Short mmCIF file of C-alpha atoms and ligand atoms in Angstrom, two decimals:
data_model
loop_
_atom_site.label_atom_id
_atom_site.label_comp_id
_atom_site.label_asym_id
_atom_site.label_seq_id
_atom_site.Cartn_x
_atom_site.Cartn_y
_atom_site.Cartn_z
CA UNK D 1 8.00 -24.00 16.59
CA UNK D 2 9.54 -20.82 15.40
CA UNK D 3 6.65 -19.13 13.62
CA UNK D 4 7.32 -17.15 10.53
CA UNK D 5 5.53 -13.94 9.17
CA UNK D 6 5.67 -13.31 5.60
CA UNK D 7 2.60 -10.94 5.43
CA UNK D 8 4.58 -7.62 6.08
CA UNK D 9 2.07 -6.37 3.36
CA UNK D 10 -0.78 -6.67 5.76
CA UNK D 11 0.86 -4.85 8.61
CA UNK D 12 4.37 -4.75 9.97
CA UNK D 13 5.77 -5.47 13.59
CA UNK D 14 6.41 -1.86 15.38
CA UNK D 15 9.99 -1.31 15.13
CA UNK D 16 11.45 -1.33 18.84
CA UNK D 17 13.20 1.93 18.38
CA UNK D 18 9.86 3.19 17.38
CA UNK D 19 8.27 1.95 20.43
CA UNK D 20 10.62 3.50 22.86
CA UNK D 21 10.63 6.86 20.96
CA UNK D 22 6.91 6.95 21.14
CA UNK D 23 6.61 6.27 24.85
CA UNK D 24 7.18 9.44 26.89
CA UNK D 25 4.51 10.82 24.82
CA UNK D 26 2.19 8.37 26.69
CA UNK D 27 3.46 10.00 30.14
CA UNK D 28 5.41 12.58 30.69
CA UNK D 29 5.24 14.27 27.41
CA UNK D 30 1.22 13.79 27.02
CA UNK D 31 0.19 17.10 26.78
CA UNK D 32 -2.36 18.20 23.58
CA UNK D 33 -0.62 20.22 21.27
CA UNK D 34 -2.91 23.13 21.27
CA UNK D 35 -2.72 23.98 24.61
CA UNK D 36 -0.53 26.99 25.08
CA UNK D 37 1.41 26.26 28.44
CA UNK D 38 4.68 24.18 28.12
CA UNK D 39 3.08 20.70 28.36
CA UNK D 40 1.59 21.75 25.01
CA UNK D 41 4.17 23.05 23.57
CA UNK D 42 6.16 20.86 23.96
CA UNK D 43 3.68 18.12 22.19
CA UNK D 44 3.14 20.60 19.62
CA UNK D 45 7.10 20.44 18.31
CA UNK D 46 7.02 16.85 18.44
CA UNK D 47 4.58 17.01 15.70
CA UNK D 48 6.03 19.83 13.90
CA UNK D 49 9.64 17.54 13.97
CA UNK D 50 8.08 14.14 12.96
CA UNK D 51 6.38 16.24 10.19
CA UNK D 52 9.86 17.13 8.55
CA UNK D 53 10.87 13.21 8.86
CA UNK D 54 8.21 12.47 6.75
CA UNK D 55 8.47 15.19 4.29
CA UNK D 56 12.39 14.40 3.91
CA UNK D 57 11.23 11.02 2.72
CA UNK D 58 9.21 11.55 0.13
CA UNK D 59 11.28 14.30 -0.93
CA UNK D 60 8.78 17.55 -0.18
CA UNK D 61 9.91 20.76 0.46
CA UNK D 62 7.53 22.79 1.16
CA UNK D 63 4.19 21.43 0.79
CA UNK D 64 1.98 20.00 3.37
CA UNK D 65 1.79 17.19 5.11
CA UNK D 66 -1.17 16.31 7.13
CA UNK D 67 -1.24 13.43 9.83
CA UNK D 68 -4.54 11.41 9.33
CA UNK D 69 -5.67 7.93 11.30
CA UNK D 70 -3.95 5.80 8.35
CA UNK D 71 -3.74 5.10 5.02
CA UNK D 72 -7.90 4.80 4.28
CA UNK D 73 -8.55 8.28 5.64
CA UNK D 74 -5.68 9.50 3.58
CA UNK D 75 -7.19 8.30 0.25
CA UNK D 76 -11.05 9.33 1.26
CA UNK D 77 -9.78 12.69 2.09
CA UNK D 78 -7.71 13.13 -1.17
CA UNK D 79 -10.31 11.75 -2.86
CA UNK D 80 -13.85 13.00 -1.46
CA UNK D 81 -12.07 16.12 -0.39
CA UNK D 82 -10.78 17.21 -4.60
CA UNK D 83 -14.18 15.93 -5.60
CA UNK D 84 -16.23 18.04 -3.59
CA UNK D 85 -13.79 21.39 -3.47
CA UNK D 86 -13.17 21.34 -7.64
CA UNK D 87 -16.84 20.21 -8.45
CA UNK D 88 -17.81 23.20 -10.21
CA UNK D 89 -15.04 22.90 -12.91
CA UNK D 90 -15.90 19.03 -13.59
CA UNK D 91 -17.36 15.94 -12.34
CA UNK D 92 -15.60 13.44 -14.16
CA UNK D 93 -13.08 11.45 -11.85
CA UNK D 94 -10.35 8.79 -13.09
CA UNK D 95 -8.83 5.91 -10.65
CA UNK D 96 -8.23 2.47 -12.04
CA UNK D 97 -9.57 -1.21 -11.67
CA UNK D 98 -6.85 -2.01 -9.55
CA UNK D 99 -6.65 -0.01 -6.62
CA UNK D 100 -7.15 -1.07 -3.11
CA UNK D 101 -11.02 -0.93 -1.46
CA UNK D 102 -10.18 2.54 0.54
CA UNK D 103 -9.88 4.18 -2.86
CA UNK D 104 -12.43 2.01 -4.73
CA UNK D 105 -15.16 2.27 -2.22
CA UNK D 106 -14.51 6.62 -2.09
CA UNK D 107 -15.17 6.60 -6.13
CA UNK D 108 -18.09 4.22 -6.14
CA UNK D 109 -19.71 6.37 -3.60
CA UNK D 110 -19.04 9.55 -5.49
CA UNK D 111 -20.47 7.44 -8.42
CA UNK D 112 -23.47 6.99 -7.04
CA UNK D 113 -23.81 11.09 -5.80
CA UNK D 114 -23.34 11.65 -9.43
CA UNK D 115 -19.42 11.64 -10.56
CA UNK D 116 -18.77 10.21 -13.73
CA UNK D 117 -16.39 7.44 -13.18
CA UNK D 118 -13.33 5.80 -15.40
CA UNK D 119 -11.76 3.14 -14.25
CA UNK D 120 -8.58 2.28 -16.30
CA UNK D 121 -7.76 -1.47 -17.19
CA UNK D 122 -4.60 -2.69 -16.53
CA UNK D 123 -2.38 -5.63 -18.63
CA UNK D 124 -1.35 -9.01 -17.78
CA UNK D 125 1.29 -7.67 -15.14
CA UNK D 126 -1.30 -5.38 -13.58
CA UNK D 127 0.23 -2.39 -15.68
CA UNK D 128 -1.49 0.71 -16.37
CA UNK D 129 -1.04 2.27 -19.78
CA UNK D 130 -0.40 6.16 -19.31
CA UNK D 131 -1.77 6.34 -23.00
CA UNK D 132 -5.00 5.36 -21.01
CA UNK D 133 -5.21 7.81 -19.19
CA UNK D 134 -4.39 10.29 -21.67
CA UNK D 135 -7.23 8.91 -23.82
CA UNK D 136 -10.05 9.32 -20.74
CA UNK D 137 -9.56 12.74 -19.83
CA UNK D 138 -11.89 15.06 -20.73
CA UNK D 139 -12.43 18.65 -20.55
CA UNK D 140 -14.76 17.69 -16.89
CA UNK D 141 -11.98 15.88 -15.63
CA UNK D 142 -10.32 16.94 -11.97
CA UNK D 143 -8.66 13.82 -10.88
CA UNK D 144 -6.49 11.06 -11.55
CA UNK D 145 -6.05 8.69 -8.99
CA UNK D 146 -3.85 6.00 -9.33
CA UNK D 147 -1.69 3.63 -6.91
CA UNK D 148 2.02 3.80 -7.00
CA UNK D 149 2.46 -0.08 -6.19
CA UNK D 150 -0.08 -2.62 -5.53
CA UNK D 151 -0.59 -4.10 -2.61
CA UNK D 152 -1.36 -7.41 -3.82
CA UNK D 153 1.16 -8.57 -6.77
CA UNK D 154 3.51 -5.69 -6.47
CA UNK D 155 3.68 -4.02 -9.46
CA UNK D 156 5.28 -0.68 -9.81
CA UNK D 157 2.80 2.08 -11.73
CA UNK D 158 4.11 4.44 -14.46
CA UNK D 159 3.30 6.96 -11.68
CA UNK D 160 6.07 9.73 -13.36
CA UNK D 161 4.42 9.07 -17.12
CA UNK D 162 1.08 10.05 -15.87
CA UNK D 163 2.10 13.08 -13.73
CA UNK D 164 3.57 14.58 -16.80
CA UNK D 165 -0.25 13.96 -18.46
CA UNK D 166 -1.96 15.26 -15.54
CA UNK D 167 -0.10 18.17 -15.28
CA UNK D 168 -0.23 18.69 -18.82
CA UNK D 169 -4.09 18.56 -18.28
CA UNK D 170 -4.38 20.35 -15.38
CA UNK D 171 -5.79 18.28 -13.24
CA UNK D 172 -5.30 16.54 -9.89
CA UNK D 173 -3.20 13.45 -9.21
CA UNK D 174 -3.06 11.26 -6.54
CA UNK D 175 -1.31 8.84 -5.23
CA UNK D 176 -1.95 5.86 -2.91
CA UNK D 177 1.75 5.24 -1.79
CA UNK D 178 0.55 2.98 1.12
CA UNK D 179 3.05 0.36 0.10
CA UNK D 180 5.66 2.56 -1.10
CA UNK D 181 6.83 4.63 1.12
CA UNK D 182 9.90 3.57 3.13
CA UNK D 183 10.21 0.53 0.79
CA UNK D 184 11.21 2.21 -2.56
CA UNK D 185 12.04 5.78 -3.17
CA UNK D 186 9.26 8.16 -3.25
CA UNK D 187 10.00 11.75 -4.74
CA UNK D 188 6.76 14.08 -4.85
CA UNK D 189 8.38 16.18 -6.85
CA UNK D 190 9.98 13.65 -9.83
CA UNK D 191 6.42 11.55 -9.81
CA UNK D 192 4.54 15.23 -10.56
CA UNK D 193 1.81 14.23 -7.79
CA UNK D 194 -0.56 16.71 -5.64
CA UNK D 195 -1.20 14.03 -3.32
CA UNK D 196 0.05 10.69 -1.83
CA UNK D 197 -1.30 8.45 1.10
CA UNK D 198 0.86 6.95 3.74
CA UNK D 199 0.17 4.91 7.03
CA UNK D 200 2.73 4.12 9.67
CA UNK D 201 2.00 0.56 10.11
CA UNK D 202 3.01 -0.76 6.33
CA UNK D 203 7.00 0.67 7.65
CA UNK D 204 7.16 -1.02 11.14
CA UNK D 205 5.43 2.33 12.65
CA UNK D 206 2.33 2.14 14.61
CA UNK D 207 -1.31 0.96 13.40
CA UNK D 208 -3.89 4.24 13.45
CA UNK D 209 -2.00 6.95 11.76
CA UNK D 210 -1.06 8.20 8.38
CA UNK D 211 -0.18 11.01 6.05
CA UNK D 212 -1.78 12.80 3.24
CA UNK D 213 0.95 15.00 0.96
CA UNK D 214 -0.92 17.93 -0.08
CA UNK D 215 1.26 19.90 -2.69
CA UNK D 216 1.23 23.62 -2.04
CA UNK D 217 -2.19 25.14 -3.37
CA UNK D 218 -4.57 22.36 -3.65
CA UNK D 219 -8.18 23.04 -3.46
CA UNK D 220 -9.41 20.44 -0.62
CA UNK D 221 -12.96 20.25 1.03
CA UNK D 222 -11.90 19.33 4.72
CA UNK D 223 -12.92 15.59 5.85
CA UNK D 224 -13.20 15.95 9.14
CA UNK D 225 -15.12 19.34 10.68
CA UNK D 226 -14.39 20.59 13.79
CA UNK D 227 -11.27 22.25 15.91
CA UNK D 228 -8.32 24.00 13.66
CA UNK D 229 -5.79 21.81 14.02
CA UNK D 230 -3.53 20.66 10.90
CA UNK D 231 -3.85 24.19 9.64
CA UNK D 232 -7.99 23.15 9.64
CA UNK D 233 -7.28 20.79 6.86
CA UNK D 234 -8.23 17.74 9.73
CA UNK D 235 -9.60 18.29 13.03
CA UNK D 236 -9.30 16.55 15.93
CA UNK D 237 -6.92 16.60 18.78
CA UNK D 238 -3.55 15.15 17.08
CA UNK D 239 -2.01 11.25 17.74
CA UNK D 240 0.91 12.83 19.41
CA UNK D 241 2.80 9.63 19.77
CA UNK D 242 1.59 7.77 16.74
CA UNK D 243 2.81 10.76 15.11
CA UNK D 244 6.33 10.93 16.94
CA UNK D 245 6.11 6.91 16.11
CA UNK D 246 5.46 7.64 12.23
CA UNK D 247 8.69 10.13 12.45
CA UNK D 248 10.90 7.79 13.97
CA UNK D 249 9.79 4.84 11.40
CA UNK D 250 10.42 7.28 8.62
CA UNK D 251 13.48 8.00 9.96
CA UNK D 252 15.44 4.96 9.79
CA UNK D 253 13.37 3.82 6.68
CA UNK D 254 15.07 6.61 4.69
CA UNK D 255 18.31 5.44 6.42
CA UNK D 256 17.89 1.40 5.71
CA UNK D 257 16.27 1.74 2.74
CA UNK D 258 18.95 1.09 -0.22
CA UNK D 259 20.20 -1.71 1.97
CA UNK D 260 17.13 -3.14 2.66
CA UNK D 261 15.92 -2.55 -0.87
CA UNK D 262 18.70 -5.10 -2.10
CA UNK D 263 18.53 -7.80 0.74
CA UNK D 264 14.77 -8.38 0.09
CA UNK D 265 14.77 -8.05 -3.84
CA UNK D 266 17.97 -10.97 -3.46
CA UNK D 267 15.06 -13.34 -1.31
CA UNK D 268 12.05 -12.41 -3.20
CA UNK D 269 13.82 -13.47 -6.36
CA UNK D 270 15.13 -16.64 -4.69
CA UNK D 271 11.90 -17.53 -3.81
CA UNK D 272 9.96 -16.98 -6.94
CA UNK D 273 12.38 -18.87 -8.78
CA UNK D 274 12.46 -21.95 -6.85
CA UNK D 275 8.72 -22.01 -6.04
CA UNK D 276 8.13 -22.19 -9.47
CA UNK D 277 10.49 -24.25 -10.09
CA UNK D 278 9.48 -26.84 -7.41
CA UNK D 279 5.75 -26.30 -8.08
CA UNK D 280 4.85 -27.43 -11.76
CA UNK D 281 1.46 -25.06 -12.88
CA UNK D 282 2.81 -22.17 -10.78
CA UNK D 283 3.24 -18.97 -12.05
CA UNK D 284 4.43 -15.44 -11.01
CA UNK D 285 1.49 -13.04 -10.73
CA UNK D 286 2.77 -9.33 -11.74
CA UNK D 287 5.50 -7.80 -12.95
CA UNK D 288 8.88 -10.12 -12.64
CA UNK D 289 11.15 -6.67 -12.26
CA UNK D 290 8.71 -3.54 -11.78
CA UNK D 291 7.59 -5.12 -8.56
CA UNK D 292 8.14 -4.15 -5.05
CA UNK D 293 11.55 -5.83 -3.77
CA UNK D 294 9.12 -7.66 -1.47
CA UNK D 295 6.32 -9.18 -2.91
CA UNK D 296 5.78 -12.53 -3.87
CA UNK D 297 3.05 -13.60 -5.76
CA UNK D 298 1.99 -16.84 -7.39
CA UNK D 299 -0.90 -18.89 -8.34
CA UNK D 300 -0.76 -22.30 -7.94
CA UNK D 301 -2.71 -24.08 -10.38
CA UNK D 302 -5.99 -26.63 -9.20
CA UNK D 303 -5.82 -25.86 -5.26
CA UNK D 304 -7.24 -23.32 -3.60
CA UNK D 305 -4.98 -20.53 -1.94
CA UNK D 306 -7.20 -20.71 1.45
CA UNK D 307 -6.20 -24.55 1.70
CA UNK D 308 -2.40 -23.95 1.39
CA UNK D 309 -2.50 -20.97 3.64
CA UNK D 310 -4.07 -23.25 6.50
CA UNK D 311 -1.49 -25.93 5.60
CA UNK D 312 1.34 -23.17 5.79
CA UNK D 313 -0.27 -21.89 9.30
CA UNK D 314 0.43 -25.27 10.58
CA UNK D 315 3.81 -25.30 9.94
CA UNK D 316 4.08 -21.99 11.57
CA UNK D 317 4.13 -20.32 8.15
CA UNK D 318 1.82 -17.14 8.21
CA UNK D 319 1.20 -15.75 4.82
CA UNK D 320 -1.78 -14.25 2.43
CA UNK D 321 -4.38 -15.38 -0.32
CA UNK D 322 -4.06 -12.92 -3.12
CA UNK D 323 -7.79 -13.97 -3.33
CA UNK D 324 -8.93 -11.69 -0.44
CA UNK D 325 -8.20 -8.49 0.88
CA UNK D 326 -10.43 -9.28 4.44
CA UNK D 327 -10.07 -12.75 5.13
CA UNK D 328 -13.98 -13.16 5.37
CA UNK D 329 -14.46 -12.70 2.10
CA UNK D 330 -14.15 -15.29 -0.18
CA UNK D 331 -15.01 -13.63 -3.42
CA UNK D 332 -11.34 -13.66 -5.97
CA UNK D 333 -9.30 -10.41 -5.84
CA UNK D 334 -10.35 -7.52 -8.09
CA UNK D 335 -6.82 -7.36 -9.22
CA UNK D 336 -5.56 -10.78 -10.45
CA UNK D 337 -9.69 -10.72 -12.38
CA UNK D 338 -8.40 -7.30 -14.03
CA UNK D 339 -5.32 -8.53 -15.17
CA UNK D 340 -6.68 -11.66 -16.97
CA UNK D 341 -6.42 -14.02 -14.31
CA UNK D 342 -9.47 -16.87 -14.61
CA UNK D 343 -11.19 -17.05 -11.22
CA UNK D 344 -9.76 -20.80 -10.81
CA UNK D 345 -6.08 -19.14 -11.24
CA UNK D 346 -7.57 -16.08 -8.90
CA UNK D 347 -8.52 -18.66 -6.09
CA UNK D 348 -5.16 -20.66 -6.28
CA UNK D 349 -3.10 -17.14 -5.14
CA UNK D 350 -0.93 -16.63 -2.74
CA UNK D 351 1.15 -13.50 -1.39
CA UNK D 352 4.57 -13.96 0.77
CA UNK D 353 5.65 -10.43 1.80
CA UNK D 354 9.05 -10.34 3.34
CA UNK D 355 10.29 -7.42 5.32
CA UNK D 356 13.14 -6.61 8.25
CA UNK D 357 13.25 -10.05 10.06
CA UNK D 358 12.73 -12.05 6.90
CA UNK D 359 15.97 -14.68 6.65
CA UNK D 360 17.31 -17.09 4.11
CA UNK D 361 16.24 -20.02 6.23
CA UNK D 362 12.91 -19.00 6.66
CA UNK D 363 12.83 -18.22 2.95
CA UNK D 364 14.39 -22.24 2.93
CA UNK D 365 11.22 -23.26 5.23
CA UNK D 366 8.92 -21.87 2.75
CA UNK D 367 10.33 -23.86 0.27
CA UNK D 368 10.61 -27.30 1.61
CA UNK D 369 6.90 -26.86 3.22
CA UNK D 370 4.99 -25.04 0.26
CA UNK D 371 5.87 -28.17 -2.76
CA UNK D 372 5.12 -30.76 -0.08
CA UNK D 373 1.39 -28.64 0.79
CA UNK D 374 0.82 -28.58 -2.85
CA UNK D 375 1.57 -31.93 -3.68
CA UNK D 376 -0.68 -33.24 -1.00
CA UNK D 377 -3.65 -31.35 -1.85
CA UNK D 378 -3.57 -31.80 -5.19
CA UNK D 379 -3.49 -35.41 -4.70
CA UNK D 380 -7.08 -34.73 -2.74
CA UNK D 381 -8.22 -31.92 -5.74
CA UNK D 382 -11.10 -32.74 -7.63
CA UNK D 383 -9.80 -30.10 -10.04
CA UNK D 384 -7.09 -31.58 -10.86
CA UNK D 385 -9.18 -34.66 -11.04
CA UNK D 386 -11.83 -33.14 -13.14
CA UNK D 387 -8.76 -31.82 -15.66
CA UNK D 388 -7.19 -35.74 -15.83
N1 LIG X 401 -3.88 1.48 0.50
C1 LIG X 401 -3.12 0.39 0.34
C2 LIG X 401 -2.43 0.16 -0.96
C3 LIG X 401 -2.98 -0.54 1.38
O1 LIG X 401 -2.24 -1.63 1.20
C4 LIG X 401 -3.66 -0.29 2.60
C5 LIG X 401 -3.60 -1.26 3.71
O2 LIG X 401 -3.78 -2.45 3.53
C6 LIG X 401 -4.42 0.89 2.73
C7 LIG X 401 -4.50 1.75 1.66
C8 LIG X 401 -5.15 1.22 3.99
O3 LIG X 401 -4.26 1.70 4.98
P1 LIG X 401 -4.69 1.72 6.52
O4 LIG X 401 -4.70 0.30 6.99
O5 LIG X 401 -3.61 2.52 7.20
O6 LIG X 401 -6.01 2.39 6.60
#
């Protein structure tokens, strides 16, 4: 059996151009970028290039980019590293309830060293109100932190509405464009952010490196102590060819991307309307246009999402609970309980994230197999027995 990955929001296959162009930096091109003799060198304008790929995507000119190990030290450096470096103008910090755990977990433990903390609701599509923000900053406040589009149900943020406020203000903004970049157009300079988070392996680059955008200027405390490399922003000896992977991925993302962009928004709308048109007591979790052209997310009413996503792994079907963001967990998503959801609608949630290799016949498999899973364990459901 053919299998099927629809989780391309977890992680994405490497593309095979990407592998090959990272290679000779395994072998004959391994040298460390600070030495000074050739083999150096030469490693050292590999990572100078790549660095320009990535700035040409997100449309910077002549900030900074620095390469990190992926999209979590991104955010904890943004974060931990305004915090600490701006302290003594403010200690009142802003993210929202939504955010993914690398950017949660940095505030709560600046919460606990003494930042005051706002998190920002969001509405029934998992929309923050730039109003909000505007209402929560204070004359302490240094930050704004607040994720371009969600990793779970998709949604888009009003990421340009509250640059304007934050500039306005004064104050930091960042960004977690983890699932952005390379899927949607990303413009530093139109959004009116100081900083954004990347990682190579959400845009079929390799796992273990990333990107922070620092815009020209920024105060940072440095995250990582040691040698000078990055311009001493982040030491440590550089991930030459995760680096010259990122570039490469980069590359043909801005290339593919308006094409790509309208292939996947054409199957993720296919999908969402016949799942819930198959599956009575489904609905769409998110926003039905401001969403990432792949995400699919719906909660299927009086099963849980772990049962159907076992089901669906038997058919070969490999997809995600919007329930969990580590599969050992079994506690509902943060996200769907901020935007309203009940914990019963929480549990029944599931994510299909299409990418490159997704077809219209797998996008067919899904929907013969997911009705028929549903049916069958709702016939089994004591909740649906205890609602009769
Ligand atoms: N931020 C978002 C929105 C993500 O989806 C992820 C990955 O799941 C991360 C941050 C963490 O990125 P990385 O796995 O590169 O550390």
């Amino acid at each position: 059996m053919r299998r099927i990955y629809l989780d391309y929001a977890a992680t994405t296959p490497t593309h095979p151009e990407v592998v090959k162009a990272m290679l000779p930096y395994f072998t004959e091109a391994f040298g460390n970028p600070s030495s000074i003799y050739s083999y150096g060198q030469e490693a050292k304008g590999a990572v100078g290039e790549e660095r320009v790929k990535i700035a040409n995507l997100i449309g910077d000119r002549d900030d900074e980019i620095v390469f990190t190990s992926g999209g979590t030290e991104a955010d904890n450096f943004a974060i931990k590293g305004v915090a600490i470096a701006n302290e003594s103008k403010g200690n009142h910090i802003i993210t929202s309830l939504i955010e993914h755990h690398a950017v949660i977990e940095t505030y709560k433990f600046l919460e606990k060293r003494g930042f005051k903390v706002t998190y920002l609701p969001v509405d029934e599509y998992g929309l923050i109100d730039p109003g909000d923000v505007k209402k929560a900053v204070t004359e302490r406040t240094i930050l704004v932190s607040v994720m371009y589009a969600s990793n779970e149900m998709g949604t888009i943020e009003p990421i340009t509405e509250i640059g304007r406020i934050t500039r306005e203000a004064g104050i930091y903004f960042h960004t977690d464009a983890v699932q952005a970049v390379g899927h949607i157009p990303v413009d530093v300079n139109e959004l009116g952010v100081d900083l954004l988070s990347m990682s190579a392996h959400k845009l079929y680059g390799p796992k273990g490196v990333g990107a922070l955008y620092i815009r020209k200027g920024s105060k940072l405390t440095p995250f990582m102590h040691g040698g000078e490399q990055e311009r001493r922003r982040r030491a440590s000896t550089e991930n030459v060819p995760g680096i010259v992977g990122f570039g490469q991925a980069a590359e043909i993302a801005h290339q593919e991307m308006n094409e790509e962009m309208e292939r996947l928004t054409c199957l993720r709308d296919r999908l969402i309307k016949n799942l819930l048109k198959r599956i009575d007591h489904s609905r769409l979790n998110g926003h039905p246009t401001m969403r990432l052209p792949n995400n699919v997310n719906v909660s299927v009413d009086y099963v849980e999402g772990e049962s159907i996503l076992l089901n669906l792994d038997l058919e070969g079907i490999c997809a995600s609970t919007g329930s969990a963001c580590s599969s050992s967990s079994l506690e509902p998503s943060h996200v769907l309980l901020a935007m309203g959801l009940s914990h019963e609608r929480a549990h029944g949630s599931l994510r299909f994230s299409l990418g490159k290799w997704t077809t219209e016949e797998e996008i067919e498999r899904v929907l013969d197999a997911l009705p028929r899973i549903v049916a069958k364990l709702r016939a089994m459901s004591p909740l649906l027995k205890n609602q009769r």
